[in-house]
Coordinates of C-alpha atoms in Angstrom, one line a residue:
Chain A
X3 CA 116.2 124.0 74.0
X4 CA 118.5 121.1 74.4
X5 CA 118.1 117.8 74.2
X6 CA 118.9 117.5 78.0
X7 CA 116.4 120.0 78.8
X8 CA 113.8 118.4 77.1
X9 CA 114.5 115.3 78.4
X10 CA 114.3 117.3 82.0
X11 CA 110.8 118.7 81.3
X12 CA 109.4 115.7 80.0
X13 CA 111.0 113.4 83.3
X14 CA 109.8 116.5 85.6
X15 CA 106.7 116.1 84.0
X16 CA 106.1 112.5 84.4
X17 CA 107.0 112.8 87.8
X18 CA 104.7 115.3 88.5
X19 CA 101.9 113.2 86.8
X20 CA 102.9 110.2 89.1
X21 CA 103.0 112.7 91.8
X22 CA 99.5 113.4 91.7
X23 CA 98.2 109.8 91.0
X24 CA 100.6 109.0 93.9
X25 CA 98.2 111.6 96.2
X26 CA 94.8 110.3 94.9
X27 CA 95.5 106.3 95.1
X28 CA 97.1 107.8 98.5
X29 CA 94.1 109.4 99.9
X30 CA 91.8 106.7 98.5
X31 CA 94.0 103.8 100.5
X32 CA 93.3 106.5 103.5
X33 CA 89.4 106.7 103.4
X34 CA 89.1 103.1 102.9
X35 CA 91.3 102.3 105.8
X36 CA 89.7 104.3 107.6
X37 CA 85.9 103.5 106.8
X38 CA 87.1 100.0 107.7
X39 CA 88.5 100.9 111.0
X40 CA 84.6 102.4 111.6
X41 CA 83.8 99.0 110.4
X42 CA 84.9 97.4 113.3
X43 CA 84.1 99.8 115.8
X44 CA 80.7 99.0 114.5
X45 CA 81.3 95.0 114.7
X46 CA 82.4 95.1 117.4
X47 CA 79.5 97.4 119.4
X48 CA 77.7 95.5 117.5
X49 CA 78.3 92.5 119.7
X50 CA 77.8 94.5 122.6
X51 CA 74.4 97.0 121.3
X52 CA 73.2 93.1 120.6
X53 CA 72.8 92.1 124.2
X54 CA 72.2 95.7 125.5
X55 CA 68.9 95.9 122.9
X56 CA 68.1 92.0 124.2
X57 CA 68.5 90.4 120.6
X58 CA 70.8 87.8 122.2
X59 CA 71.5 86.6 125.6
X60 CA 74.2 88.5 127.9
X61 CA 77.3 86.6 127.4
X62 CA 80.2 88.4 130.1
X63 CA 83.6 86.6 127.9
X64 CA 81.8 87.7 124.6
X65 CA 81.0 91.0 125.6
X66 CA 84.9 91.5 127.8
X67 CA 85.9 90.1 124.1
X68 CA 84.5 92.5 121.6
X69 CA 85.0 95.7 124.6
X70 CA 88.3 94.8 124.5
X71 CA 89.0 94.8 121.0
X72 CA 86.9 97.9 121.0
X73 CA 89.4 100.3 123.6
X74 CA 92.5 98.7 121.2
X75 CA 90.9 100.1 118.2
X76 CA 90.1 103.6 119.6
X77 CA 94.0 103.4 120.6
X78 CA 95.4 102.9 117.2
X79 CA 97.2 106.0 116.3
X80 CA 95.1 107.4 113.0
X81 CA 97.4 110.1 112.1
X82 CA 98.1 108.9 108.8
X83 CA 94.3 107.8 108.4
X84 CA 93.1 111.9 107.8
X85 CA 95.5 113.4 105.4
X86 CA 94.5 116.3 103.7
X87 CA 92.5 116.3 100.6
X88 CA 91.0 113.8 102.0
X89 CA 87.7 115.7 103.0
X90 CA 84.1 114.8 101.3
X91 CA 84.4 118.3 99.3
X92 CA 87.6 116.8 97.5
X93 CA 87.0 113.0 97.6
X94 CA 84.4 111.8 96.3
X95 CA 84.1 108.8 98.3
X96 CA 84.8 110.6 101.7
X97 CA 82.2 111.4 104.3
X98 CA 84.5 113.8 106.0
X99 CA 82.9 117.4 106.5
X100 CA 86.2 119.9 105.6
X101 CA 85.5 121.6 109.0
X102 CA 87.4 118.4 110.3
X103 CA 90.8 119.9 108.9
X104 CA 89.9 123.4 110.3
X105 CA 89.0 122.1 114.1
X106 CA 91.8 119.7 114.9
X107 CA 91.9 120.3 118.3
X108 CA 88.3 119.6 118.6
X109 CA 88.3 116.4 116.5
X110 CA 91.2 114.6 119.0
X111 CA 89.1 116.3 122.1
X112 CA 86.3 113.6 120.4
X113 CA 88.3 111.1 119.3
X114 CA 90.0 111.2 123.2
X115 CA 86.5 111.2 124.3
X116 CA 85.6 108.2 122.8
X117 CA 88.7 106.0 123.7
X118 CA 87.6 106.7 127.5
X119 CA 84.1 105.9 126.9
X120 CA 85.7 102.8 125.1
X121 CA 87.9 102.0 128.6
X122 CA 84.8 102.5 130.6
X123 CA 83.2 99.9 128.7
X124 CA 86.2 97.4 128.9
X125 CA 86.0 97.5 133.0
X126 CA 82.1 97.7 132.2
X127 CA 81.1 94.5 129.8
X128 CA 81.9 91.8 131.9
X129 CA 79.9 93.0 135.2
X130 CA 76.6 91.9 134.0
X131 CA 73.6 93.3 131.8
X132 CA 72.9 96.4 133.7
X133 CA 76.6 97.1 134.0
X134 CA 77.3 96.8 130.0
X135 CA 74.0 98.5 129.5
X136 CA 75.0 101.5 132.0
X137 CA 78.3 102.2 129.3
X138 CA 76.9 101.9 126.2
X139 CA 74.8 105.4 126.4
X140 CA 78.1 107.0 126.7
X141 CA 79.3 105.6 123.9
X142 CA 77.2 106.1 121.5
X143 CA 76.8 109.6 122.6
X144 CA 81.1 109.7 121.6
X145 CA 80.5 108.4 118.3
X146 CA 77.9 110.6 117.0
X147 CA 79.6 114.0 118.7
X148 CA 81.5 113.6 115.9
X149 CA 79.5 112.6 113.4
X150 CA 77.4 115.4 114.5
X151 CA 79.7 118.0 113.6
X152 CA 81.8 116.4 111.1
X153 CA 80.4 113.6 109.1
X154 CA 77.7 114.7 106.0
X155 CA 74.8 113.0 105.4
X156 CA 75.0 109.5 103.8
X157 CA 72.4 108.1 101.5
Chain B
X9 CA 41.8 159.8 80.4
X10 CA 41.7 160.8 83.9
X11 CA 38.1 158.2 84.7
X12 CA 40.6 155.4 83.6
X13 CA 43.5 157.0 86.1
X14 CA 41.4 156.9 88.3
X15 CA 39.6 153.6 88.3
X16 CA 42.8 152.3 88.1
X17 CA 44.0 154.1 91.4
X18 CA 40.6 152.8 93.0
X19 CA 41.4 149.0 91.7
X20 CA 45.2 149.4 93.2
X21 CA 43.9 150.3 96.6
X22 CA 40.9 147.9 96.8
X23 CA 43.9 145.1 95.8
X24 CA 46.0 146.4 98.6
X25 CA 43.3 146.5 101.1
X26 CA 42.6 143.1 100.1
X27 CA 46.2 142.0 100.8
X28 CA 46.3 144.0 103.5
X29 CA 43.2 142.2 104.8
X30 CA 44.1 138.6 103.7
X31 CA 47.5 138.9 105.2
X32 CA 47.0 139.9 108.7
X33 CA 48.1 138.1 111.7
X34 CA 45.6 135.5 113.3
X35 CA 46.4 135.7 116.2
X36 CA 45.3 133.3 119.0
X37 CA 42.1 135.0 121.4
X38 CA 43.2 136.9 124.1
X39 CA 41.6 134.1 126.5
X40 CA 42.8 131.1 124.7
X41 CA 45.0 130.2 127.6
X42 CA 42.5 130.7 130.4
X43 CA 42.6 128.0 133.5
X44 CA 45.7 127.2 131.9
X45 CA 48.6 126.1 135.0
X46 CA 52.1 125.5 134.2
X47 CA 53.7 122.6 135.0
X48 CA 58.0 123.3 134.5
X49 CA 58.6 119.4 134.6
X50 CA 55.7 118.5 132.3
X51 CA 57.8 121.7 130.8
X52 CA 61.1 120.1 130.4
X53 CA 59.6 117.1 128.6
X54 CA 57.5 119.4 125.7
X55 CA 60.8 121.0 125.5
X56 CA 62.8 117.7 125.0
X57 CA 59.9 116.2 122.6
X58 CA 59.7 120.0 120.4
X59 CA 63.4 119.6 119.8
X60 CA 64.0 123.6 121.1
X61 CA 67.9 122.5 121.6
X62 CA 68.4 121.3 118.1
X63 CA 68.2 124.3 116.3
X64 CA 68.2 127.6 119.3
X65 CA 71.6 126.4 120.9
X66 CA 74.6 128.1 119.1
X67 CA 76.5 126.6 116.5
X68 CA 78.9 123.9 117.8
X69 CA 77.2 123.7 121.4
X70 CA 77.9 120.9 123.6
X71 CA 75.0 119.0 124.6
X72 CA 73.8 120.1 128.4
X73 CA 71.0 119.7 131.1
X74 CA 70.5 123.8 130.8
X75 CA 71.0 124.2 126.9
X76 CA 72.1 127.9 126.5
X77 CA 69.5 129.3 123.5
X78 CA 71.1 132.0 122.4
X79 CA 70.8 131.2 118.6
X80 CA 73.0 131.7 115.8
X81 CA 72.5 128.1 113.4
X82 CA 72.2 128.6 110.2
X83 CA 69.2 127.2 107.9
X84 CA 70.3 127.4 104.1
X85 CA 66.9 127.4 101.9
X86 CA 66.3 127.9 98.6
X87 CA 65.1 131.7 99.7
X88 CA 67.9 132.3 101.8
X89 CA 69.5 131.7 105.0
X90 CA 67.6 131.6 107.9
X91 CA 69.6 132.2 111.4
X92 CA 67.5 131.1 114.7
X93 CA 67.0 133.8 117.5
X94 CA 68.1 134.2 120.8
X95 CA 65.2 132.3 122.8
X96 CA 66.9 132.5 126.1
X97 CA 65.1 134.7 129.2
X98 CA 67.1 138.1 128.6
X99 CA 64.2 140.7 128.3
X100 CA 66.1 142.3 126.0
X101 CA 68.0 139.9 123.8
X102 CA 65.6 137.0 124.0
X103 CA 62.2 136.2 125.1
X104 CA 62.3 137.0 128.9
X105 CA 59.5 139.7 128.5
X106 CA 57.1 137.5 126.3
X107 CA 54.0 135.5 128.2
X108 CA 52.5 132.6 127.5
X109 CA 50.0 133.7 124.9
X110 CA 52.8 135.7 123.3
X111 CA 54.8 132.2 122.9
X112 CA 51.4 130.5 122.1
X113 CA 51.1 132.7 119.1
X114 CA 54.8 132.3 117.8
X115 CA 54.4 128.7 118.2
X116 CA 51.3 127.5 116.5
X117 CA 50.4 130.9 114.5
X118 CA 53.9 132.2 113.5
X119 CA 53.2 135.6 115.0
X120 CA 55.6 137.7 116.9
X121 CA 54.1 139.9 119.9
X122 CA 54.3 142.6 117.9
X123 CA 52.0 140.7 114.9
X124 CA 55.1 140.4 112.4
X125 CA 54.9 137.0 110.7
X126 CA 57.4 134.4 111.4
X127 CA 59.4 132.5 108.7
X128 CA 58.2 128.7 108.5
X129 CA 61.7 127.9 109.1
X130 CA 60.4 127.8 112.5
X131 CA 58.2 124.7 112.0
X132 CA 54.6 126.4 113.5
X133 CA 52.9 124.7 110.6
X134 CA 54.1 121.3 112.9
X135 CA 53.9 123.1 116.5
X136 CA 50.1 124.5 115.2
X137 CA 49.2 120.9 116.3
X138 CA 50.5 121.4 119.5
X139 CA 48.4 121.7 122.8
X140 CA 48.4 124.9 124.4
X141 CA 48.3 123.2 127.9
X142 CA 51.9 122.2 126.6
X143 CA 52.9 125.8 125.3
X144 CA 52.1 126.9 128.7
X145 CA 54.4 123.9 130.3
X146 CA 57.3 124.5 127.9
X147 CA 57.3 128.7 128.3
X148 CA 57.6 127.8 132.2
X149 CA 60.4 125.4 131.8
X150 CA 62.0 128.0 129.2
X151 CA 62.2 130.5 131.8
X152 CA 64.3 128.1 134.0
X153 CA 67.4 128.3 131.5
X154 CA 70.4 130.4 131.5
X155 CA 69.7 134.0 130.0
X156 CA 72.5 134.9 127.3
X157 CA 72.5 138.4 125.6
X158 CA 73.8 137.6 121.9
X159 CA 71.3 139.9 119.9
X160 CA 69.9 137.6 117.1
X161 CA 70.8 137.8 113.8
X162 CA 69.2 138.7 110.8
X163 CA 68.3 136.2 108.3
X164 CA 69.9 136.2 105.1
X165 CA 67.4 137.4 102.8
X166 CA 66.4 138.8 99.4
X167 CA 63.3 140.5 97.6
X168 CA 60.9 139.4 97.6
X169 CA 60.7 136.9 100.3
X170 CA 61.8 139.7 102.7
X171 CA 58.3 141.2 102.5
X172 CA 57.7 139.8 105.7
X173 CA 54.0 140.2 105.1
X174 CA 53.7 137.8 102.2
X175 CA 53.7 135.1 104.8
X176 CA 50.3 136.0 105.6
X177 CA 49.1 134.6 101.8
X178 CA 51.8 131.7 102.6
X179 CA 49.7 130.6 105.5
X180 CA 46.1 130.8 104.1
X181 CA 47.3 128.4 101.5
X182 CA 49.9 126.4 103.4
X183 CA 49.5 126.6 107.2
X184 CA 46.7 124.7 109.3
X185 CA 46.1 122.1 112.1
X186 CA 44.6 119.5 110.8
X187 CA 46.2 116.2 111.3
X188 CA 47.9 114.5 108.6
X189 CA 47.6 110.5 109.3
X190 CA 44.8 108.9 110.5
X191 CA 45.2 107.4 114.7
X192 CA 43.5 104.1 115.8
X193 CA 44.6 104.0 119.0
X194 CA 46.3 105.7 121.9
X195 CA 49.8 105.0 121.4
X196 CA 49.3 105.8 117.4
X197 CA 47.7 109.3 118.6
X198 CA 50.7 109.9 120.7
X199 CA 53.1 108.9 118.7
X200 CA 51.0 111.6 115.9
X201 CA 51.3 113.8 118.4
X202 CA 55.3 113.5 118.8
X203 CA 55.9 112.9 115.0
X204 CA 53.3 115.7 113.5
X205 CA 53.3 118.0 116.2
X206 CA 55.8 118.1 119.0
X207 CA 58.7 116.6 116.8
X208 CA 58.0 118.1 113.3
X209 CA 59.9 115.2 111.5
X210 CA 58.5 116.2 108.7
X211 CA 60.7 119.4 108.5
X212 CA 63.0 117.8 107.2
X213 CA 61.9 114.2 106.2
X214 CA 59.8 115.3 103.8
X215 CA 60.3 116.7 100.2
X216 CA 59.0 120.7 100.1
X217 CA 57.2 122.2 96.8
X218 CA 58.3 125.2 95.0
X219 CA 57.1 127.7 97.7
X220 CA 58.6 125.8 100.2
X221 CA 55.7 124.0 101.6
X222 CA 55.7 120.1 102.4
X223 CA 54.7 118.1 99.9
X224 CA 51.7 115.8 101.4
X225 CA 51.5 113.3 98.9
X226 CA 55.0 112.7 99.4
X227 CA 54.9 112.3 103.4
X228 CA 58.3 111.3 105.4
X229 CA 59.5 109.9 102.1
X230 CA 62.6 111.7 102.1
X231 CA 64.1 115.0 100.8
X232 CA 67.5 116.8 99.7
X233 CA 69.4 117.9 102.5
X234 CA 69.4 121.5 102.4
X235 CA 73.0 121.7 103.9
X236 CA 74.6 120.6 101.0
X237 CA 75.8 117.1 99.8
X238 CA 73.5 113.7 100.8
X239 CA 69.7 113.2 101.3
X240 CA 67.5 112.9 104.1
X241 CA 66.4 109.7 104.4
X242 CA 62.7 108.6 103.8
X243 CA 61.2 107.3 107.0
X244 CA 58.0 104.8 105.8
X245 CA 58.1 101.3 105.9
X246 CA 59.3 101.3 102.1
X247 CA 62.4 103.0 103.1
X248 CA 62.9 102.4 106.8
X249 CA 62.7 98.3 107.1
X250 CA 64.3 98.3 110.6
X251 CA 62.2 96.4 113.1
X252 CA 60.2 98.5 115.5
X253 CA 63.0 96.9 118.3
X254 CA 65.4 98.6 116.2
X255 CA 63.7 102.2 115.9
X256 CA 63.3 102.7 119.2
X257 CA 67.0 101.8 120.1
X258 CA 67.7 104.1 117.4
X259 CA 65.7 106.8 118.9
X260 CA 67.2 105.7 122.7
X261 CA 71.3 105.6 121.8
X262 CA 71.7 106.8 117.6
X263 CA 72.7 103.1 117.4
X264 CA 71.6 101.9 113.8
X265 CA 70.9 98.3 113.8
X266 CA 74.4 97.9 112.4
X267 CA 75.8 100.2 115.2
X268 CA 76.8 102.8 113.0
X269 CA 75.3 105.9 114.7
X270 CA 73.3 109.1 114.2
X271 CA 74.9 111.7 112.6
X272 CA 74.7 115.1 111.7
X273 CA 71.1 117.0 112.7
X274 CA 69.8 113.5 113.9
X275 CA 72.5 113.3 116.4
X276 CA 70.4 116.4 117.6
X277 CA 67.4 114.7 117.5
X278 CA 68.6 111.4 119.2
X279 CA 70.2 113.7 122.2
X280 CA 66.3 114.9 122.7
X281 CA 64.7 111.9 122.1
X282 CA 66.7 109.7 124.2
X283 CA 65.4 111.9 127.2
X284 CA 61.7 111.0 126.1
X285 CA 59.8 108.0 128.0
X286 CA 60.8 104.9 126.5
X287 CA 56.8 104.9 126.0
X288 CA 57.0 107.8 123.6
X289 CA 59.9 106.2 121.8
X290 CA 57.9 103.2 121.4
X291 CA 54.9 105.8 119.7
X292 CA 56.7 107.7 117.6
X293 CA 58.4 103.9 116.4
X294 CA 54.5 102.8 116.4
X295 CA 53.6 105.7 114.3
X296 CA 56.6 105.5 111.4
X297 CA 55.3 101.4 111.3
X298 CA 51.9 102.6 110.6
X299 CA 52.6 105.5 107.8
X300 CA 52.1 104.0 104.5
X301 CA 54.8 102.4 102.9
X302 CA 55.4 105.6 100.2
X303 CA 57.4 106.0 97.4

């Protein structure tokens, strides 16, 4: 062997080392991003499920507020959020069932689902108790649709 | 030589007859559900509160008014892979030709019309608990859903737990009605009624034994999940801190209190019990506050 091919194996080599710490610090930035984008979908109904359950008062600019943020989070484009390998039988850390990969279709048919339940809640939140309470049903029954089918157990 | 051959043949058959005996179907008296009427509403809300939809609907079903039963989910256990039947009306297919007692003994004696023993993957050690005035209510409201006629599918399993009969020995040792917690009031019966009956929590919140029966001692504290990665979550007071407020919001939208929200089987279970009277919800909450506090 020469010396240039050596020096060629041991560069492809390294690259392909970096490659694949590349993929993992990749798909790690990936889960966390988007375990924090559930974060706020949770803060954020959070200020909402708050008044609905009657742990604070009914407050229509705080609840418009965090309904608002709300339908802008569900419209942040997540493509880059799901890559593959990122599923909770290769990543430790994920909570993401494999089956998501395998029913694509299905998990934007969800995901879709629970942007409109978001926008029904925008026009919703600020009509009063009743009204915010009449749109929160709906959206937690689009949150755990998917969790249903596509989120493993946590604890 | 042939005294010993034969004693031995003699002690064979009086141990068969004996399993034989021991092992045979109880099933309910032929009059059990005399001056029994059936109510389908009263129906619909047994049905809701026994959690039918959660495990009869087919895989991947959308949530619906007129759940389609046609079976098909799969149970992984340590003795194999249970699949849940076709419940739907079809005569053939499903349960269209059973009566009331016939779903009376499937429901709280594990016996099939035809006196075969069921697999406690269907919970009848919970539903043995529950009233037959609501068997009769629930088979009515059954009959108002959509037929379907998917043939069921076997279960997934090997000797010796296929000896179907076996079961009989299971139950003498595992299988009665007596209630597990004590109730000091109405809404804590009712809520018993829901949680050990009706809702058989403790399916799945509570840890099994080596023959697959719950362990008592260790009630609602929590178990492996038998679908794979994760645990079910205990459900006393030790494990579940949330305020009563909070469990029954739980149990109304799969909000927790920090709006994440139910997932997997749970999501099945919120679906039902968010149908329930917010008076049940507040039982079943009433109940979980009373069990003690556990491991």
């Amino acid at each position: 062997m020469t010396r240039f091919a050596k020096f060629s194996a041991a560069a492809l080599g390294i690259t392909l080392l970096a490659g694949t710490a590349f993929a993992d610090g990749h798909v790690n930035a990936a889960v966390k991003a988007r375990q924090s984008q559930m974060t706020l979908y949770a803060f954020n109904i959070g200020q909402l499920g708050a008044m609905a359950k009657g742990a604070v008062d009914y407050d229509a600019d705080k609840a418009s507020a965090a309904a608002a943020n709300l339908a802008a989070l569900t419209a942040l484009d997540q493509s880059a959020l799901w890559p593959q390998g990122s599923d909770s039988d290769s990543f430790m850390d994920s909570n993401a069932k494999p089956e998501m990969w395998q029913n694509f279709p299905d998990v934007m048919t969800k995901g879709k689902a629970l942007a409109d339940a978001a926008m029904v809640m925008q026009t919703a939140a600020g009509g009063g108790l009743d009204s915010l309470r009449g749109a929160i049903g709906p959206l937690g029954g689009a949150c755990s649709a998917c969790h249903k089918a596509y989120r493993v157990p946590q604890n | 030589m042939r005294r010993v051959l034969s004693a031995l043949i003699l002690l064979a058959v009086f141990g068969l007859a004996t399993f034989w005996f021991l092992t045979r179907p109880d099933f309910l008296p032929d009059d059990a559900l005399a001056g029994l009427s059936a109510d389908t509403t009263r129906g619909e809300q047994v049905f809701n509160a026994a959690g039918c939809a959660s495990c009869h609907t087919a895989p991947n079903a959308e949530p619906g008014d007129a759940p389609v039963l046609s079976g098909g989910q799969e149970f992984p256990s340590p003795f194999g892979t249970f699949l849940a039947p076709n419940i739907t009306p079809d005569p053939v297919q499903g349960i269209g030709g059973w009566s009331a007692l016939d779903l009376a003994n499937a429901m709280t004696r594990g016996i099939s019309p035809q006196g075969a023993h069921y697999y406690p993957a269907f919970p009848y050690t919970s539903y043995a608990r529950a009233s037959l005035q609501d068997v009769v209510d629930l088979r009515a409201f059954l009959a108002t859903l959509p037929a379907d006629a998917t043939p069921s599918q076997p279960h997934k399993i090997g000797f010796p737990f296929n000896i179907r009969r076996s079961l009989g020995g299971w139950k003498l040792l595992f299988a009665n009605d007596d209630w597990i917690m004590p109730a000091t009031d109405a809404t804590l019966e009712r809520g018993r009624y829901l949680v050990e009956a009706l809702g058989h929590c403790a399916e799945c919140h509570t840890a099994r034994g080596p023959l697959g029966n719950l362990d008592l001692d260790k009630w609602m504290a929590g178990a492996p999940n038998p679908k794979g990665k994760g645990n079910i979550p205990g459900i006393t007071p030790a494990q579940l801190d949330w305020s009563a407020q909070d469990i029954a919001y739980y149990f109304e939208t799969g909000f927790t209190p920090d709006f994440d929200s139910a997932g997997g089987q749970m999501a099945r279970v919120v679906e039902n019990l968010s149908k329930l009277p917010a008076s049940d919800r507040s039982a079943i909450t009433a109940y979980l506050k009373a069990l003690p506090a556990g491991q």
